[in-house]
Structure formats: structure tokens, C-alpha cells
Amino acid sequence: MDIRLQFALLILLLPLASFVLQIFFGKRLGPRAVWISVATAFFTLFLAGSMLLSVALGAPMEYYPEAEWFSLGEFGLTVGFGLDNLALAMLVVVALISALVHLYSVEYMRGDIRYNRYFGYLGLFTFSMNGIVLAHSLIMMYMFWELVGLSSYLLIGHWFEKESAANASKKAFLVNRVGDIGMFIGIMIIWYVTGDVTFQGMYDNVNVDKANMFAGQMGLLSVAGGLIFMGAVGKSAQFPLHIWLPDAMEGPTPVSALIHAATMVAAGVYLTVRLFPVLTPDALLFVASIGAITALLGALTAMTQFDIKRVLAYSTISQLGYMIMAVGLGAQQAAFFHLSTHAMFKGLLFLCSGSVIHALHHALAHKNDHETDPQDMRNMGGLAGKMPITYATMFIGALAISGVPLFSGFLSKDAILAGTLAFAQENPAWWANLFPIAGFAAAAITAFYMFRLIFMTFHGKPADAAVHEHVHESPLVMTGPLVLLAALSFAMFFTLPQVNPLDSEGWFTQALPQAINLTGHESLDVEHLEHGWHDAHDSAVRLSLGVAGGGIALAVLFYLLKLVNMAALAGAMKRIGFYQLSFNKFYVDEIYNALIYRPFLWLTRVITWIDWTFWDQWFIDGIGRNTVRASNRSGWLDFVWLDQFLIDGIGRLTQRLGHTGRKLQGGKVQNYLVWAVAGAMLVFFISGSM
Amino acid sequence: MAALGFNLIAAMVIFTAFWVVTTSKLIHAAVALMGTLFGVAGLYVYLYADFLAATQVIIYVGGILVLIIFGVMLTHRVSGIDTLQTNMPNRPAAAVVVFLLFMGLTALLFRTPWHMADAAPVVSTVEIIGAALLTRYLLHFEVASVLLLVALLGAAYLARREDG
Amino acid sequence: MDSLQSYLFISIVLFCLGLYGVMTRRNGVAILMGVELILNAANINFVAFNRFGGMTQALPGHIFALFVIVMAAAEAAVALAIIINLYKTFSTVNVDEAHELQG
């Protein structure tokens, strides 16, 4: 067996083994057994990391082992791995965050009633996520895609005794289903169009046939791309299916870091990147539009939220929108770059918020206060001195996401913004300018709300001095991952051996060569695009530095120095209606309620009325009533005439005959003799013999 | 003379037979049966069946009839007068049926063209019957003797007292 | 007296009377008497057909009649034994009163 295949199998199956162990033997093994899961996660990270290292130092990997799963006549399916540089990079991201979250959870979840099961679910999630990354075909990816949905459901609903958690897990699952149905239909269409579902086969077929076959089926391919992208919309929480992600924050915070910040929600982006070569220009434009809307909407909503995790959730939605937009604009390498860096710093931010919540929760518990929400930023403040490591690492995370030079976020965000600028330059249409505008606006808002979060949490006066007294820094197993992730949020980790903080050239971009769009569009030509990015790079750097600085400066003014009367500002914003819009998350849930649930309920009532009143009561019961009437009439006929007269008459006749005839059968042989002779005589007379 | 004798005998047979089946006294019936049997023996004489006539008298009158009278006596503790015999209530139906049968058979008798061989009557039958019984009908003769033996044993077995 | 029909007629009468007796009598012995009448009617037929059928060799009608008489004797013996048994069991010889197997 090839060593690469062995590694891939181990990476896939080790988390599954951890899941099986914790689910089936967790109770017997006790809470110390979770260290086995942690060890498994770290071993998986070691395997994935060593593979990526070999690629980064040597030749790129293109290894696609597959085996037949089943075949039905001409129709057949294969299972296999798609091991290339993209998969390896994604694998390392997943394994890294997963391992750190495992470690972090040992402390964070200590004392939980389903401690072992929690780690089992983490294993299941990691297994599924690795499956998505390693899948060599859309079908295989779809299967793990659903498994990821399941484990996400299980983890969000980990504290299912809480009704909001149970509802959130249901909501997440159902909203994801909506996207997944589209994805499945899309897979079927793409199978029909390209004749293959393995990525390599799909690329080949599209490449070979683009000249003739797709001339007529370009539209169908666009539809397929759009539908598969629906899966990504669901998983990556893109508008309009983003509503589940903020609610998913009901899950344990490490889960939010792992699933709802770094990996699962990135699966949609990963899928879109994988699919990029076969997406048509129309589909790409659709993808980019969705991404731009989401980026802006998420950022705007994040501005006014008070729940620390919700701020991060909307921030995640916004950043995912960024990535999706980048893929749609052809900058899929930048998108994946941002995915990787974002996984680090967003995982870091979530774990930091978890650390804060954990500390606050314990402080509140110390005070026997179970009413105050430990996630509400208004209950925090002034924690910087109490939790220096958390503060420092979270500050680094905020700098990274805001796009400050030296940090990884700057490089990846800059690459995306350069992509939007290049697209706007290449595309003469007026709406092409909307993409860079949305991108830069979102970047500015991101910087603003991140520092709003930092200042509200760590600076200013403590909301409750008594609680503040009891806040302590988290233990090493929690701060360790924070420090590691903070270190990885520095730009140089992605650009080695380069150290220029303004240039993203490095091992990462070299390991991930720009993919070629195969559907044949001039503006999506690789050389063309690279040229455009190169030109746009300088202006993008300048602009993004400006907007990031502006956003941070505003946050400093508003929340650190408090030079602006916040109440007056909020009032002014309320007057123009913006504040409510943002605070109520742009009423998306309410719009769904009004446009989908309510009409649906109304439709249900109408259908119920038709079904019950009209169909059941009037028609069915009417038939019933008429049948009863007819039956009564028929019953009368049947009873009086048929039964009483005819049947009973025959009966009576027979009875009378029987009474008479009984005398013939008196048991007296001599009587029988008389009748026997009479019978014989009758025969004789009739036959004429006598 | 001979015709008159035949007619007398025939009348006696019919009359006594009628008496046999109608009288309510068993002893009378037995006596009437004796008359019938004698009459039949007379008919045999007219048919040139001398041996059979003798057998009829010896076996029927001398054997069977005595047996029947024994039966009557044994089954009625008081011998004589009160051995009344009542008939079944089906008498009218039986009478009708039997009368119809009689009518039918009589009609048949007269409608049938009987073939009559013009053969001289055998004067003495004893020799011929004796030869036939021991030659041609030897098997039947033996079977009949076995039958008689079985009947004798069976009757003795059936009639003997359970306790005796 | 020299015609077959006259004998057959007597035979018919005897047979019908015997049958009537078998049908109507209740006493077992009386029924037996009816049976004897029937047997005699048959015997008259045998002998008459032998006489007017021209069968002078071996006289089959006579032989047959002889066997019937033998059989009648055996039958009478057995029947009377049965009647006596019946009487011992039921204290009656009326056949219609011995109806233990009647439904």
C-alpha cells in the first residue's frame, strides 16, 4: 500500500475510532479517557502536517487512489481519495483546529454530564470533515457533507436540556437540509452534463468537451453550479441561509470555534473552490453576489450585537461571504488563503471568547448568580488585567481579522480585495464596482466591530466589581491553544521563507497554484487575472490599510475614549432606522416568518380546510351519509322482503316440510320398507315397465 | 275335478295367507300359516313336484312352523289367548303401496307374452334331484349343509342364557 | 291349472300379502311369518317356471326351491334366536319398541 494512502486512511479513520471509543466505552472508561481522543487528534495533526510539509518542501502531490464501490451495469460508483495540495492544506487546518479544540475542551467542558460523549462527537465531526476534504468525488463529499451536518446537529444540541439549544440544533439541521437538497440535485445535473462525479473526471470532461458539448449545455451547467453552490450556502451560512449560524452559538464555545468558525462553515468555501474549474461565468457571478451580500450583511449585523459569541458568529458569516465572493470573482486562491488564515484567527477569537465566558461563568457561579448572562458584553469590561493571556491573544486575533499588517488576515484579505479591484477594472459594467465597495466597506466595519468587542470586554470599568473580583485567567490547557493560534495568526507563518509583511508570496501560495477555470471565459483566464491582481495589489494595500485604520479609530473613539455620546449616536441611528435593522439582524428571521412560515401556515390551514371541511366532512362524510341512507333503504328491503318473506319463508316452508318429512324417518325399518317399495313402484311406473 | 281341486287349493292358500297377515292373534296366524304351507304343498303336487311337496310338508310344516309356534310360546309367558298382536300405524300406507304393487305385478303378468315349452311333465323327480344334488349341485349342497350347521350353532349361541 | 299364469298369480298374491305382513306387523314372529309367505311365493315361481319352461334335465327349479327351503329353515332358526334374545333384553318382541339406537 502506498504510504500516502496509508496516511490518508489513518487521518480519516483515527477520529472515527475516537468516536467509537467514546460513544461505546466512554461511560466505562471515565473522564480521563478523553485524553485518548486528544492524543488521536494530535496524531492526526502530525500525520496531516508531515504530509503538507513534504509537499511544501518538495513536489506538489497529485494522488488519486480509488476503488470500485459498486457497479450496476454501466452505472458505477467509486470510493477514493483526492490527495492534492489543496486537500492537504485544508486537512492541516482542520486537524490543527480540531486538535487544539480537543485540548481546550478538556478543561472547558470539565464536569459536563456528557463529557465523553462530547469528545465522541468531536471525533465524529473530525472524521466527517476529513472525509469532505479527502473525498475524490462529489457523491463521496456529499455523504460526508451530511455526516458533518449530523455531527454539527449533535454538538449544537449538546446541552439539549436547554430548549434554545435543542431548537438551535434543529434549526441548523433543517436550514442545512434546504441547501443540501439543492446540492444533491446539482450533483445529479452535473453528473448528467459531465458524465462523471469525481473531480478529476469532471475537470477532464469539461476541458475536453467545452468546445462542442457545452455550447448547448452551458445553461444547464450554470444551473448545476448554482445548485451545488446552494449546499455551500447552507453550510457556509451564506445569505439567505445564514440564519442558523448565530443560533448555533448555543453549542459549547469550543464547538463554535471548531465547527462554526474554522472548519465546517469553511467546507462550503472548500466545495466552491473545488468546483471553481467547472463553474460557468454566470454561476460565478451568482456566487460572487451572494458572497458580497453576505459579507456586508454579516458585518453590519455584528456591529450592534451584545452577545460576544453572536458578534463573532456574524463576523464569521461576513468573512465567509468574503471568501465566497473571492471565489466568484476568480480569486479562488485568495479565498482559500483567507480560509486558512481565518480558521486560525477566528478559532483563536472563539476560544478567547470561550475563555472569557468560562472565567465569567465561574465568577458568577461563585457569587451564586445564575441570572446574569456570561456571554453578554455589557456584563464584562475591564478584564484585561485579570486575564492577560486571553486579552493579548484576542487582541492579536482582532488585529488579524481587521487586516493589520504583520498579521495573516492582512495578507489574505488584501489578496481578496485586490481580486475585487481587478475584477472591477476588467469588467466595464457599473455593477462590477459594487464588489470592491462591498469588500472595503465590510473590511472597515469588521475592524470597527472587532475593536468594539475588545474594548467592551477588556477595557473600561467592570460592570460588576464583585464578579470582577473572582475572574481568573484560564488554566494552561486553555491558554496553550490560544497562544499557539495567536502565533499562527502572524503573517510570516504563511509566507516563509519570505518575511515582507506586505506581500503574500511564500510557501503557501506556491503550494496552491492558481486553478484554471475550464468553462472558457476570457476574464477568468489565469494569466489575465494574475496580471490584474498584480496591478491592483498596491492600491488594494493602501485602501485596505485605510479602511482598517478608520474602523479601528472609530472604535477607539466610541468605546475606548468614549468621546462620542453613544446614546445620542444610537438615537440618531435609530431615527434613520439603521440601528433597529442591524440589531434585529436585518429582520431576516422575521422575513422568513412573514414570507415563508406564515403563508405556509395559512396554506396549511387552507389545505386543512379543504381536506377536512370540504373533502372529509362534505365529500367523504357525504358519501358516507348517502351510503347510510341507501343502506337503510336496502336494509329494509333486505330485511322485510328478502329476509323475512323470501328467506324466512323458504325456511318456514322447509321447516314445515321437515316436520312432515320427519315422520318418514321414524327409525322404524318397516316404514322405510313401505317407502322403499313405493319408490321402487314409482320407478317402475314411470319407466313404463308395469 | 282336477281344476276344481286346484281352484280350491289356490283359494285356501290366498285366504289363509290373508289371515296370517291380518289376524291379531299370533296362534291363529301360526295355524293359518300351516294352512298356507299345506296349500303350497298341494300346488307343488299339481306342478309334478312330488319330492318338493313332501319336503314342504316335512320341513315347513313339521319343522319351521313348529319352530315358529315355539317362538310364540317362548316369548309370551302365558300361552294362549292373550298373545295379541297389534299392527303398525302405517297400515293404510302399506296397504295402498302393496295394492298398487299387486296391480302392477298383475298387469305385468298379463302383458308379458310367456314362452311355454311343450314338454311332458316329469313323472318322478326324486331320482333326478338325488342325482343332480350329488353331481351337478354337489358344491351347493355342501355349502347348504355348512350353512345349516352354522345356523344351528348361531341359533344355539344366540338363544342360550347369558348366565347358563 | 295347466297355465303358468295361474301359478304366477297365486305367487303374486302370496308375495303381496307377505310383504304387507312384513310392513305392518310389530311382533317379530309375525314378521317372520310374512317372510315365510314371500319365500313360498318365490318357490312357487321356481317350480312353475321349471314345469312350464320345459326344464326336465336336473330340474334346476326344484333344486333351487329345495335350497330356499333349507335356507328358510336356517333363517327361521336364527331369527327366532334373535327374537328370543330381543325378548330377554327388552321384555318385548315388538320390533318398534326396541329402539335403543334410534336418534
mmCIF file of N, CA and C in Angstrom, chain A residues 665-668 670-671 673-675 677-678, chain C residues 19 21-26 31 95-96 102:
data_model
loop_
_atom_site.group_PDB
_atom_site.id
_atom_site.type_symbol
_atom_site.label_atom_id
_atom_site.label_comp_id
_atom_site.label_asym_id
_atom_site.label_seq_id
_atom_site.Cartn_x
_atom_site.Cartn_y
_atom_site.Cartn_z
ATOM 1 N N GLN A 665 -88.832 -40.501 8.732
ATOM 2 C CA GLN A 665 -87.575 -41.019 9.266
ATOM 3 C C GLN A 665 -87.761 -41.382 10.731
ATOM 4 N N GLY A 666 -88.690 -42.217 10.998
ATOM 5 C CA GLY A 666 -89.007 -42.529 12.384
ATOM 6 C C GLY A 666 -88.093 -43.540 13.011
ATOM 7 N N GLY A 667 -87.134 -44.013 12.245
ATOM 8 C CA GLY A 667 -86.262 -45.032 12.806
ATOM 9 C C GLY A 667 -86.903 -46.410 12.781
ATOM 10 N N LYS A 668 -88.052 -46.508 12.128
ATOM 11 C CA LYS A 668 -88.722 -47.817 12.078
ATOM 12 C C LYS A 668 -88.493 -48.433 10.703
ATOM 13 N N GLN A 670 -89.658 -50.821 9.173
ATOM 14 C CA GLN A 670 -90.814 -51.224 8.360
ATOM 15 C C GLN A 670 -91.381 -50.051 7.569
ATOM 16 N N ASN A 671 -91.354 -48.867 8.207
ATOM 17 C CA ASN A 671 -91.779 -47.689 7.446
ATOM 18 C C ASN A 671 -90.876 -47.460 6.252
ATOM 19 N N LEU A 673 -89.346 -49.590 4.685
ATOM 20 C CA LEU A 673 -89.674 -50.606 3.682
ATOM 21 C C LEU A 673 -90.847 -50.162 2.823
ATOM 22 N N VAL A 674 -91.866 -49.613 3.521
ATOM 23 C CA VAL A 674 -93.042 -49.134 2.763
ATOM 24 C C VAL A 674 -92.607 -48.122 1.721
ATOM 25 N N TRP A 675 -91.803 -47.152 2.154
ATOM 26 C CA TRP A 675 -91.419 -46.094 1.225
ATOM 27 C C TRP A 675 -90.461 -46.607 0.166
ATOM 28 N N VAL A 677 -90.503 -49.570 -1.142
ATOM 29 C CA VAL A 677 -91.328 -50.246 -2.142
ATOM 30 C C VAL A 677 -92.089 -49.229 -2.983
ATOM 31 N N ALA A 678 -92.616 -48.203 -2.271
ATOM 32 C CA ALA A 678 -93.342 -47.169 -3.015
ATOM 33 C C ALA A 678 -92.422 -46.519 -4.031
ATOM 34 N N LEU C 19 -95.459 -59.341 1.929
ATOM 35 C CA LEU C 19 -94.854 -58.008 2.046
ATOM 36 C C LEU C 19 -95.663 -57.127 2.985
ATOM 37 N N GLY C 21 -97.474 -58.138 5.393
ATOM 38 C CA GLY C 21 -97.209 -58.607 6.745
ATOM 39 C C GLY C 21 -95.900 -58.066 7.283
ATOM 40 N N VAL C 22 -94.862 -58.138 6.481
ATOM 41 C CA VAL C 22 -93.550 -57.618 6.922
ATOM 42 C C VAL C 22 -93.645 -56.130 7.241
ATOM 43 N N MET C 23 -94.431 -55.418 6.412
ATOM 44 C CA MET C 23 -94.525 -53.975 6.591
ATOM 45 C C MET C 23 -95.299 -53.592 7.842
ATOM 46 N N THR C 24 -96.352 -54.342 8.145
ATOM 47 C CA THR C 24 -97.269 -53.860 9.165
ATOM 48 C C THR C 24 -97.122 -54.548 10.518
ATOM 49 N N ARG C 25 -96.617 -55.752 10.554
ATOM 50 C CA ARG C 25 -96.557 -56.462 11.836
ATOM 51 C C ARG C 25 -95.557 -55.844 12.778
ATOM 52 N N ARG C 26 -95.879 -55.868 14.073
ATOM 53 C CA ARG C 26 -94.941 -55.360 15.066
ATOM 54 C C ARG C 26 -94.226 -56.515 15.754
ATOM 55 N N ILE C 31 -93.651 -61.067 11.806
ATOM 56 C CA ILE C 31 -92.866 -60.616 10.650
ATOM 57 C C ILE C 31 -92.218 -61.825 9.984
ATOM 58 N N VAL C 95 -90.839 -55.194 17.447
ATOM 59 C CA VAL C 95 -89.569 -54.638 16.937
ATOM 60 C C VAL C 95 -89.511 -53.127 17.063
ATOM 61 N N ASP C 96 -90.662 -52.442 17.015
ATOM 62 C CA ASP C 96 -90.598 -50.979 17.056
ATOM 63 C C ASP C 96 -90.358 -50.448 18.449
ATOM 64 N N GLN C 102 -82.258 -45.645 18.111
ATOM 65 C CA GLN C 102 -82.976 -44.606 17.382
ATOM 66 C C GLN C 102 -82.541 -43.224 17.851
#
